[in-house]
Tab-separated table of C-alpha atoms and ligand atoms in Angstrom:
chain	number	residue	atom	x	y	z
D	83	MET	CA	11.531	-26.930	7.633
D	84	THR	CA	9.644	-30.114	6.964
D	85	LEU	CA	8.609	-31.373	3.561
D	86	ALA	CA	5.031	-31.022	4.710
D	87	GLY	CA	5.687	-27.342	5.532
D	88	LEU	CA	7.203	-26.729	2.107
D	89	ALA	CA	4.308	-28.486	0.376
D	90	LEU	CA	1.841	-26.425	2.389
D	91	ALA	CA	3.573	-23.170	1.418
D	92	GLN	CA	3.543	-24.247	-2.239
D	93	ALA	CA	-0.157	-25.029	-2.057
D	94	VAL	CA	-0.936	-21.670	-0.410
D	95	LYS	CA	1.000	-19.819	-3.117
D	96	ALA	CA	-0.698	-21.753	-5.889
D	97	ARG	CA	-4.103	-20.919	-4.407
D	98	ALA	CA	-3.197	-17.205	-4.167
D	99	LEU	CA	-2.246	-17.075	-7.848
D	100	GLU	CA	-5.336	-19.068	-8.789
D	101	LEU	CA	-7.469	-16.486	-6.979
D	102	GLY	CA	-6.009	-13.801	-9.242
D	103	PHE	CA	-3.249	-12.236	-7.178
D	104	ASP	CA	-0.181	-11.275	-9.194
D	105	ARG	CA	2.463	-12.116	-6.613
D	106	VAL	CA	2.613	-13.969	-3.325
D	107	ALA	CA	5.331	-14.390	-0.715
D	108	ILE	CA	5.533	-15.740	2.801
D	109	GLY	CA	7.366	-14.185	5.709
D	110	PRO	CA	7.625	-13.966	9.472
D	111	ALA	CA	5.138	-12.008	11.575
D	112	THR	CA	7.822	-9.640	12.811
D	113	LEU	CA	8.479	-6.037	11.802
D	114	SER	CA	11.784	-4.739	10.523
D	115	HIS	CA	11.097	-1.011	10.871
D	116	GLY	CA	8.841	-0.656	13.869
D	117	ALA	CA	11.176	1.939	15.392
D	118	ASP	CA	11.014	4.021	12.181
D	119	PHE	CA	7.247	3.911	12.335
D	120	GLU	CA	7.249	5.087	15.955
D	121	ARG	CA	9.630	7.939	15.186
D	122	TRP	CA	7.443	8.906	12.223
D	123	LEU	CA	4.383	9.070	14.463
D	124	ASP	CA	6.160	10.833	17.324
D	125	THR	CA	7.460	13.586	15.051
D	126	GLY	CA	3.974	14.372	13.749
D	127	ARG	CA	4.583	13.062	10.218
D	128	ALA	CA	1.119	11.456	10.180
D	129	GLY	CA	-0.623	14.847	10.292
D	130	THR	CA	-4.315	14.441	11.081
D	131	MET	CA	-4.342	10.652	10.500
D	132	GLU	CA	-4.880	10.050	14.208
D	133	TYR	CA	-6.076	6.510	13.591
D	134	LEU	CA	-2.455	5.484	13.002
D	135	ALA	CA	-1.321	6.546	16.478
D	136	GLU	CA	-4.479	5.216	18.095
D	137	THR	CA	-3.658	1.738	16.783
D	138	ARG	CA	0.104	2.009	17.303
D	139	ALA	CA	0.384	-1.056	19.567
D	140	GLU	CA	-1.471	-3.295	17.095
D	141	ARG	CA	0.565	-2.009	14.140
D	142	LEU	CA	3.776	-2.807	15.997
D	143	ASP	CA	2.742	-6.326	16.923
D	144	PRO	CA	0.593	-8.509	14.615
D	145	ALA	CA	0.096	-10.956	17.506
D	146	ARG	CA	-2.192	-8.375	19.101
D	147	LEU	CA	-4.560	-8.873	16.177
D	148	LEU	CA	-4.087	-12.603	15.939
D	149	PRO	CA	-2.714	-14.215	19.108
D	150	GLY	CA	-0.068	-16.783	18.212
D	151	CYS	CA	0.489	-15.263	14.764
D	152	ARG	CA	3.689	-16.756	13.292
D	153	SER	CA	3.599	-16.199	9.548
D	154	VAL	CA	2.342	-13.700	7.015
D	155	VAL	CA	1.170	-14.508	3.500
D	156	ALA	CA	1.623	-11.300	1.494
D	157	VAL	CA	-0.081	-10.812	-1.867
D	158	ALA	CA	0.038	-8.153	-4.571
D	159	LEU	CA	-2.845	-7.198	-6.875
D	160	ASN	CA	-1.726	-5.171	-9.876
D	161	TYR	CA	-3.929	-2.131	-10.612
D	162	ALA	CA	-2.051	-0.700	-13.598
D	163	ARG	CA	-4.272	-0.061	-16.629
D	164	GLU	CA	-3.612	0.601	-20.278
D	165	ASP	CA	-6.811	2.390	-21.141
D	166	ASP	CA	-6.942	5.423	-18.867
D	167	GLY	CA	-8.342	8.355	-20.774
D	168	ALA	CA	-8.042	12.077	-20.158
D	169	GLU	CA	-11.159	12.004	-17.990
D	170	TRP	CA	-9.082	10.363	-15.240
D	171	ARG	CA	-6.516	13.144	-15.193
D	172	GLY	CA	-5.902	14.220	-11.613
D	173	VAL	CA	-7.077	10.935	-10.095
D	174	ALA	CA	-4.344	8.613	-8.871
D	175	ARG	CA	-4.287	5.243	-10.625
D	176	TYR	CA	-5.173	3.261	-7.540
D	177	ALA	CA	-8.506	5.152	-7.291
D	178	ARG	CA	-9.615	4.744	-10.912
D	179	GLY	CA	-11.369	1.460	-10.189
D	180	ALA	CA	-13.775	0.302	-7.521
D	181	ASP	CA	-12.666	0.778	-3.905
D	182	TYR	CA	-9.735	-1.607	-3.565
D	183	HIS	CA	-10.800	-2.715	-0.113
D	184	ASN	CA	-13.963	-4.163	-1.680
D	185	VAL	CA	-12.073	-5.722	-4.573
D	186	MET	CA	-9.434	-7.360	-2.377
D	187	ARG	CA	-11.588	-8.435	0.566
D	188	PRO	CA	-13.408	-11.448	-0.977
D	189	LEU	CA	-10.188	-12.723	-2.569
D	190	LEU	CA	-8.262	-12.373	0.677
D	191	HIS	CA	-11.021	-14.015	2.661
D	192	ALA	CA	-10.914	-16.965	0.269
D	193	LEU	CA	-7.147	-17.184	0.749
D	194	ARG	CA	-7.513	-16.877	4.525
D	195	ASP	CA	-10.020	-19.728	4.585
D	196	TYR	CA	-7.744	-21.855	2.441
D	197	VAL	CA	-4.723	-21.246	4.696
D	198	SER	CA	-6.749	-22.015	7.815
D	199	ALA	CA	-8.156	-25.243	6.423
D	200	ALA	CA	-4.927	-26.468	4.815
D	201	ALA	CA	-2.762	-25.707	7.843
D	202	GLY	CA	-5.304	-26.381	10.574
D	203	ALA	CA	-4.504	-22.898	11.808
D	204	GLN	CA	-6.192	-19.647	12.712
D	205	SER	CA	-5.824	-16.851	10.189
D	206	ARG	CA	-6.872	-13.266	9.665
D	207	ALA	CA	-7.003	-11.205	6.481
D	208	SER	CA	-5.979	-7.561	6.184
D	209	VAL	CA	-6.096	-5.067	3.361
D	210	ASP	CA	-5.809	-1.932	5.394
D	211	THR	CA	-8.889	-3.151	7.249
D	212	SER	CA	-6.896	-4.079	10.336
D	213	ALA	CA	-4.139	-2.139	12.024
D	214	VAL	CA	-1.168	-3.704	10.255
D	215	LEU	CA	2.029	-2.196	8.827
D	216	GLU	CA	1.473	-3.777	5.452
D	217	ARG	CA	4.528	-2.599	3.536
D	218	ASP	CA	6.934	-3.597	6.279
D	219	LEU	CA	5.519	-7.115	6.641
D	220	ALA	CA	5.198	-7.547	2.865
D	221	ALA	CA	8.828	-6.473	2.412
D	222	ALA	CA	9.940	-8.919	5.108
D	223	ALA	CA	8.069	-11.650	3.228
D	224	GLY	CA	9.948	-10.864	0.020
D	225	LEU	CA	7.025	-9.459	-1.978
D	226	GLY	CA	9.297	-6.589	-3.001
D	227	TRP	CA	11.534	-3.925	-1.517
D	228	VAL	CA	10.606	-0.571	0.019
D	229	GLY	CA	11.738	2.045	-2.499
D	230	LYS	CA	13.102	5.467	-1.624
D	231	ASN	CA	9.577	6.749	-2.379
D	232	THR	CA	8.379	4.394	0.421
D	233	ASN	CA	6.300	2.316	-1.986
D	234	LEU	CA	6.805	-1.412	-2.157
D	235	ILE	CA	8.318	-2.313	-5.532
D	236	ALA	CA	8.255	-5.847	-6.931
D	237	PRO	CA	10.754	-6.887	-9.613
D	238	GLY	CA	8.976	-7.091	-12.972
D	239	LEU	CA	5.763	-5.644	-11.539
D	240	GLY	CA	6.734	-2.151	-10.388
D	241	SER	CA	4.769	-0.527	-7.573
D	242	TYR	CA	1.255	-0.107	-8.991
D	243	PHE	CA	-0.222	-2.859	-6.870
D	244	PHE	CA	-2.274	-3.213	-3.719
D	245	ILE	CA	-0.947	-5.187	-0.797
D	246	GLY	CA	-3.041	-7.713	1.079
D	247	LEU	CA	-1.964	-9.871	4.007
D	248	VAL	CA	-3.130	-13.075	5.641
D	249	LEU	CA	-1.806	-13.380	9.182
D	250	THR	CA	-1.744	-16.976	10.338
D	251	THR	CA	-0.747	-19.051	13.349
D	252	ALA	CA	0.706	-21.625	10.916
D	253	ASP	CA	4.494	-21.845	10.836
D	254	LEU	CA	5.146	-21.535	7.098
D	255	PRO	CA	8.636	-21.557	5.555
D	256	PRO	CA	9.656	-17.952	4.780
D	257	ASP	CA	10.837	-16.643	1.404
D	258	ASP	CA	13.967	-14.559	0.991
D	259	ALA	CA	13.635	-10.777	1.208
D	260	VAL	CA	14.186	-8.894	-2.068
D	261	PRO	CA	17.283	-6.663	-1.916
D	262	ASP	CA	16.883	-2.897	-2.366
D	263	ARG	CA	17.348	-2.113	-6.079
D	264	CYS	CA	17.014	1.686	-5.986
D	265	GLY	CA	20.767	2.068	-6.215
D	266	THR	CA	21.883	5.655	-6.801
D	267	CYS	CA	18.559	6.719	-8.361
D	268	THR	CA	16.755	9.648	-6.709
D	269	ALA	CA	14.130	10.333	-9.415
D	270	CYS	CA	11.181	10.173	-6.995
D	271	LEU	CA	12.797	12.368	-4.368
D	272	ASP	CA	13.652	14.981	-7.014
D	273	ALA	CA	10.261	14.935	-8.761
D	274	CYS	CA	7.937	15.236	-5.763
D	275	PRO	CA	5.989	18.472	-6.411
D	276	SER	CA	5.596	19.347	-2.742
D	277	ALA	CA	9.032	18.280	-1.463
D	278	ALA	CA	7.360	15.729	0.803
D	279	PHE	CA	10.420	13.478	1.127
D	280	GLU	CA	12.768	14.375	3.943
D	281	GLY	CA	15.174	11.890	2.454
D	282	PRO	CA	15.134	8.348	1.085
D	283	TYR	CA	12.430	6.141	2.706
D	284	ALA	CA	11.145	9.089	4.744
D	285	LEU	CA	7.886	10.769	3.728
D	286	ASP	CA	6.377	13.654	5.646
D	287	ALA	CA	2.732	12.837	4.950
D	288	ARG	CA	1.714	16.387	5.884
D	289	ARG	CA	3.381	17.594	2.677
D	290	CYS	CA	2.283	14.690	0.444
D	291	VAL	CA	-0.288	15.590	-2.236
D	292	ALA	CA	-2.015	12.227	-1.685
D	293	TYR	CA	-2.510	13.086	1.969
D	294	LEU	CA	-3.573	16.664	1.262
D	295	THR	CA	-6.192	15.667	-1.323
D	296	ILE	CA	-7.604	12.630	0.502
D	297	GLU	CA	-6.819	12.347	4.169
D	298	HIS	CA	-6.174	15.832	5.478
D	299	ARG	CA	-8.839	17.441	7.640
D	300	GLY	CA	-8.944	21.240	7.663
D	301	PRO	CA	-7.955	23.942	5.197
D	302	ILE	CA	-5.057	23.181	2.866
D	303	PRO	CA	-2.239	25.676	3.555
D	304	ASP	CA	-1.595	28.157	0.703
D	305	GLU	CA	1.944	26.891	0.124
D	306	PHE	CA	0.523	23.601	-1.237
D	307	HIS	CA	-1.991	25.004	-3.721
D	308	ALA	CA	0.574	25.332	-6.529
D	309	PRO	CA	2.300	21.954	-5.855
D	310	ILE	CA	-1.076	20.181	-5.847
D	311	GLY	CA	-1.597	21.529	-9.365
D	312	ASP	CA	-4.037	19.322	-11.305
D	313	TRP	CA	-4.173	16.530	-8.723
D	314	LEU	CA	-7.704	16.043	-7.428
D	315	PHE	CA	-7.482	12.742	-5.599
D	316	GLY	CA	-4.169	11.162	-4.633
D	317	CYS	CA	-0.889	11.615	-6.485
D	318	ASP	CA	1.280	9.311	-8.585
D	319	VAL	CA	4.309	11.480	-9.329
D	320	CYS	CA	6.792	9.497	-7.232
D	321	GLN	CA	5.643	6.319	-8.991
D	322	GLU	CA	5.381	7.768	-12.506
D	323	VAL	CA	9.058	8.729	-12.530
D	324	CYS	CA	10.239	5.436	-11.067
D	325	PRO	CA	12.186	3.403	-13.650
D	326	TRP	CA	10.711	0.212	-12.206
D	327	ASN	CA	7.269	1.335	-13.410
D	328	ARG	CA	8.412	2.137	-16.948
D	329	HIS	CA	7.658	-1.366	-18.191
D	330	ALA	CA	5.116	-2.333	-15.562
D	331	PRO	CA	2.637	-4.783	-17.060
D	332	PRO	CA	-1.059	-3.887	-17.056
D	333	ALA	CA	-3.268	-5.760	-14.627
D	334	ARG	CA	-4.312	-9.210	-15.835
D	335	GLN	CA	-7.848	-8.343	-14.827
D	336	ALA	CA	-8.603	-4.630	-14.604
D	337	VAL	CA	-10.163	-3.609	-11.305
D	338	PRO	CA	-13.769	-2.802	-12.310
D	339	ARG	CA	-14.719	0.847	-12.601
D	340	SER	CA	-16.990	1.984	-9.823
D	341	THR	CA	-18.829	4.471	-12.065
D	342	PRO	CA	-18.214	5.745	-15.595
D	343	ALA	CA	-16.761	9.023	-14.361
D	344	PRO	CA	-14.774	9.846	-11.256
D	345	CYS	CA	-16.819	12.911	-10.333
D	346	SER	CA	-19.885	11.041	-9.138
D	347	SER	CA	-18.098	8.041	-7.702
D	348	ALA	CA	-17.060	7.114	-4.182
D	349	THR	CA	-13.627	8.378	-5.103
D	350	SER	CA	-14.810	11.812	-6.161
D	351	PRO	CA	-12.401	14.591	-5.303
D	352	PRO	CA	-12.834	17.119	-2.525
D	353	PRO	CA	-13.401	20.762	-3.539
D	354	ARG	CA	-10.068	22.371	-4.367
D	355	GLY	CA	-8.575	24.340	-1.485
D	356	SER	CA	-10.871	22.825	1.102
D	357	ALA	CA	-10.598	19.951	3.504
D	358	GLY	CA	-10.777	16.500	1.973
D	359	SER	CA	-13.765	14.592	3.247
D	360	ALA	CA	-11.832	11.305	3.203
D	361	ARG	CA	-14.597	9.305	1.525
D	362	THR	CA	-12.192	6.491	1.068
D	363	ARG	CA	-8.978	5.728	2.898
D	364	ILE	CA	-5.747	5.082	1.025
I	1583	B12	C1	-1.200	6.106	5.973
I	1583	B12	C2	-1.077	5.635	4.543
I	1583	B12	C3	-0.769	6.587	3.583
I	1583	B12	C4	-0.314	7.994	3.946
I	1583	B12	C5	1.159	7.975	4.377
I	1583	B12	C6	2.064	7.193	3.406
I	1583	B12	C7	3.439	6.875	3.950
I	1583	B12	N1	4.409	6.729	3.073
I	1583	B12	O1	3.616	6.765	5.133
I	1583	B12	C8	-0.586	8.764	2.626
I	1583	B12	C9	-1.985	9.357	2.697
I	1583	B12	C10	0.394	9.883	2.282
I	1583	B12	C11	-0.546	7.605	1.624
I	1583	B12	C12	-0.267	7.776	0.281
I	1583	B12	C13	-0.215	6.721	-0.634
I	1583	B12	N2	-0.588	5.440	-0.402
I	1583	B12	CO1	-0.979	4.750	1.307
I	1583	B12	N3	-1.299	3.846	2.989
I	1583	B12	C14	-1.271	4.275	4.200
I	1583	B12	C15	-1.498	3.098	5.174
I	1583	B12	C16	-2.964	3.159	5.621
I	1583	B12	C17	-0.562	3.099	6.382
I	1583	B12	C18	0.916	3.344	6.000
I	1583	B12	C19	1.753	3.683	7.197
I	1583	B12	O2	1.640	3.054	8.227
I	1583	B12	N4	2.610	4.725	7.051
I	1583	B12	C20	3.576	5.064	8.033
I	1583	B12	C21	4.950	4.799	7.426
I	1583	B12	C22	6.091	5.140	8.399
I	1583	B12	O3	4.936	3.426	7.190
I	1583	B12	P1	5.139	2.789	5.743
I	1583	B12	O4	4.840	3.731	4.660
I	1583	B12	O5	4.418	1.497	5.737
I	1583	B12	O6	6.696	2.643	5.813
I	1583	B12	C23	7.379	1.503	6.246
I	1583	B12	C24	8.597	1.362	5.357
I	1583	B12	O7	8.804	2.555	4.638
I	1583	B12	C25	9.684	1.035	6.335
I	1583	B12	N5	10.790	1.956	6.420
I	1583	B12	C26	10.841	3.031	7.156
I	1583	B12	N6	12.053	3.556	7.106
I	1583	B12	C27	12.803	2.769	6.325
I	1583	B12	C28	14.131	2.868	5.950
I	1583	B12	C29	14.635	1.915	5.104
I	1583	B12	C30	16.071	2.003	4.734
I	1583	B12	C31	13.783	0.872	4.616
I	1583	B12	C32	14.306	-0.146	3.681
I	1583	B12	C33	12.440	0.803	5.003
I	1583	B12	C34	11.988	1.761	5.865
I	1583	B12	O8	9.152	1.018	7.621
I	1583	B12	C35	7.947	1.755	7.644
I	1583	B12	C36	7.186	1.325	8.832
I	1583	B12	O9	7.184	-0.080	8.961
I	1583	B12	C37	-1.194	1.869	4.251
I	1583	B12	C38	-1.975	0.582	4.549
I	1583	B12	C39	-1.402	-0.120	5.769
I	1583	B12	N7	-2.266	-0.516	6.663
I	1583	B12	O10	-0.193	-0.290	5.907
I	1583	B12	C40	-1.513	2.418	2.836
I	1583	B12	C41	-0.605	1.964	1.701
I	1583	B12	C42	0.823	2.063	2.169
I	1583	B12	N8	-0.832	3.001	0.626
I	1583	B12	C43	-0.828	2.560	-0.534
I	1583	B12	C44	-0.937	3.379	-1.687
I	1583	B12	C45	-1.303	2.690	-2.998
I	1583	B12	C46	-0.698	4.756	-1.598
I	1583	B12	C47	-0.494	5.744	-2.764
I	1583	B12	C48	0.321	5.180	-3.926
I	1583	B12	C49	-1.887	6.239	-3.264
I	1583	B12	C50	-1.832	7.405	-4.250
I	1583	B12	N9	-1.463	7.186	-5.503
I	1583	B12	O11	-2.157	8.521	-3.914
I	1583	B12	C51	0.246	6.908	-2.043
I	1583	B12	C52	1.771	6.718	-2.081
I	1583	B12	C53	2.497	7.833	-1.374
I	1583	B12	C54	3.833	7.351	-0.817
I	1583	B12	N10	4.918	7.715	-1.460
I	1583	B12	O12	3.821	6.634	0.186
I	1583	B12	C55	-0.572	1.061	-0.587
I	1583	B12	C56	0.905	0.844	-0.979
I	1583	B12	C57	1.130	-0.213	-2.047
I	1583	B12	C58	2.614	-0.327	-2.360
I	1583	B12	N11	2.901	-0.932	-3.501
I	1583	B12	O13	3.473	0.117	-1.632
I	1583	B12	C59	-0.914	0.628	0.912
I	1583	B12	C60	-0.075	-0.527	1.443
I	1583	B12	C61	-2.405	0.232	0.918
I	1583	B12	C62	-2.627	-1.169	0.318
I	1583	B12	N12	-3.134	-2.105	1.117
I	1583	B12	O14	-2.345	-1.434	-0.825
I	1583	B12	N13	-0.765	6.405	2.245
I	1584	SF4	S1	12.328	6.478	-8.512
I	1584	SF4	FE1	14.393	5.576	-8.184
I	1584	SF4	S2	14.836	5.967	-5.976
I	1584	SF4	FE2	12.614	6.302	-6.252
I	1584	SF4	S3	11.682	4.322	-5.711
I	1584	SF4	FE3	12.029	4.272	-7.962
I	1584	SF4	S4	14.102	3.331	-8.239
I	1584	SF4	FE4	13.892	3.915	-6.044
């Protein structure tokens, strides 16, 4: 890698942090677990989230979204808060602020524009707005490792963060991947209220409380009513028990609240026992 390439990567990272992202890493535009994703889809683990299968080809190949894509700039935005009161009980942490797509989009677009201008390249931003396997690419970039609960975990940050990506045709020097630090721990697999994990790194979304309360279309089967318990929108159990979140720092800048109370907001919960209306996508 040339000195110019290294200087460019440094400048891109500095700009990402300046924009307010908590972490940034650069990696190749190639997947590590595309075959796992395909198996997951083919065995019905996505439930009624048909959009994932419909965009399978794009998710497996970032170059379909950005021809000539060579590198990925992966960023993390911490959404952990210190001040959550009882009124947010039942709402997953990620949904206690304004819709994260709206919070991340302007920041990512600014980063995309910076990368394009600095590298003389074409770039495209994604925060679940394009068909991209975000965790896989972010893990390859070294933003963190995929935990047994399938969340991306960053050393010193935990997993309460959103992932955003800038795909670019620029050839940027990659960072090292972060090694898996789950070790022998199985806290998340043991604590899941609906036994949604088939094993480490393998979630059956059809059993996941987050899926059932947000994404699922149709009646919620009786067997899940008790496991869903007090959860109204999303679920954080597999993150709450994770030792890497025990000392997770609060966000430097709290994601603004969308409304004073969750009930009237865009992230309001679906009626218990009925189909979620998927007002917002995870
Ligand atoms: C569909 C979806 C869901 C589904 C399915 C989740 C799942 N685990 O598959 C449901 C509705 C259940 C869901 C729930 C949540 N989600 Co969600 N979701 C997505 C979405 C749109 C696609 C994910 C996907 O493709 N899933 C299919 C599976 C197979 O892929 P994957 O989870 O990315 O898994 C990869 C790795 O696990 C890896 N892998 C597979 N096998 C193996 C084996 C080994 C050994 C290793 C190392 C890796 C590995 O390869 C997989 C494919 O590349 C992404 C945004 C995006 N565009 O990527 C957000 C996203 C993953 N969700 C996010 C969040 C915040 C959540 C929740 C925490 C929200 C909540 N509190 O309720 C929960 C977490 C539940 C959980 N344990 O995953 C964040 C994750 C941030 C992070 N730090 O990881 C994302 C990235 C959105 C974002 N831009 O920030 N989600
Ligand atoms: S709870 Fe334990 S096994 Fe699960 S993701 Fe965290 S460290 Fe890994």
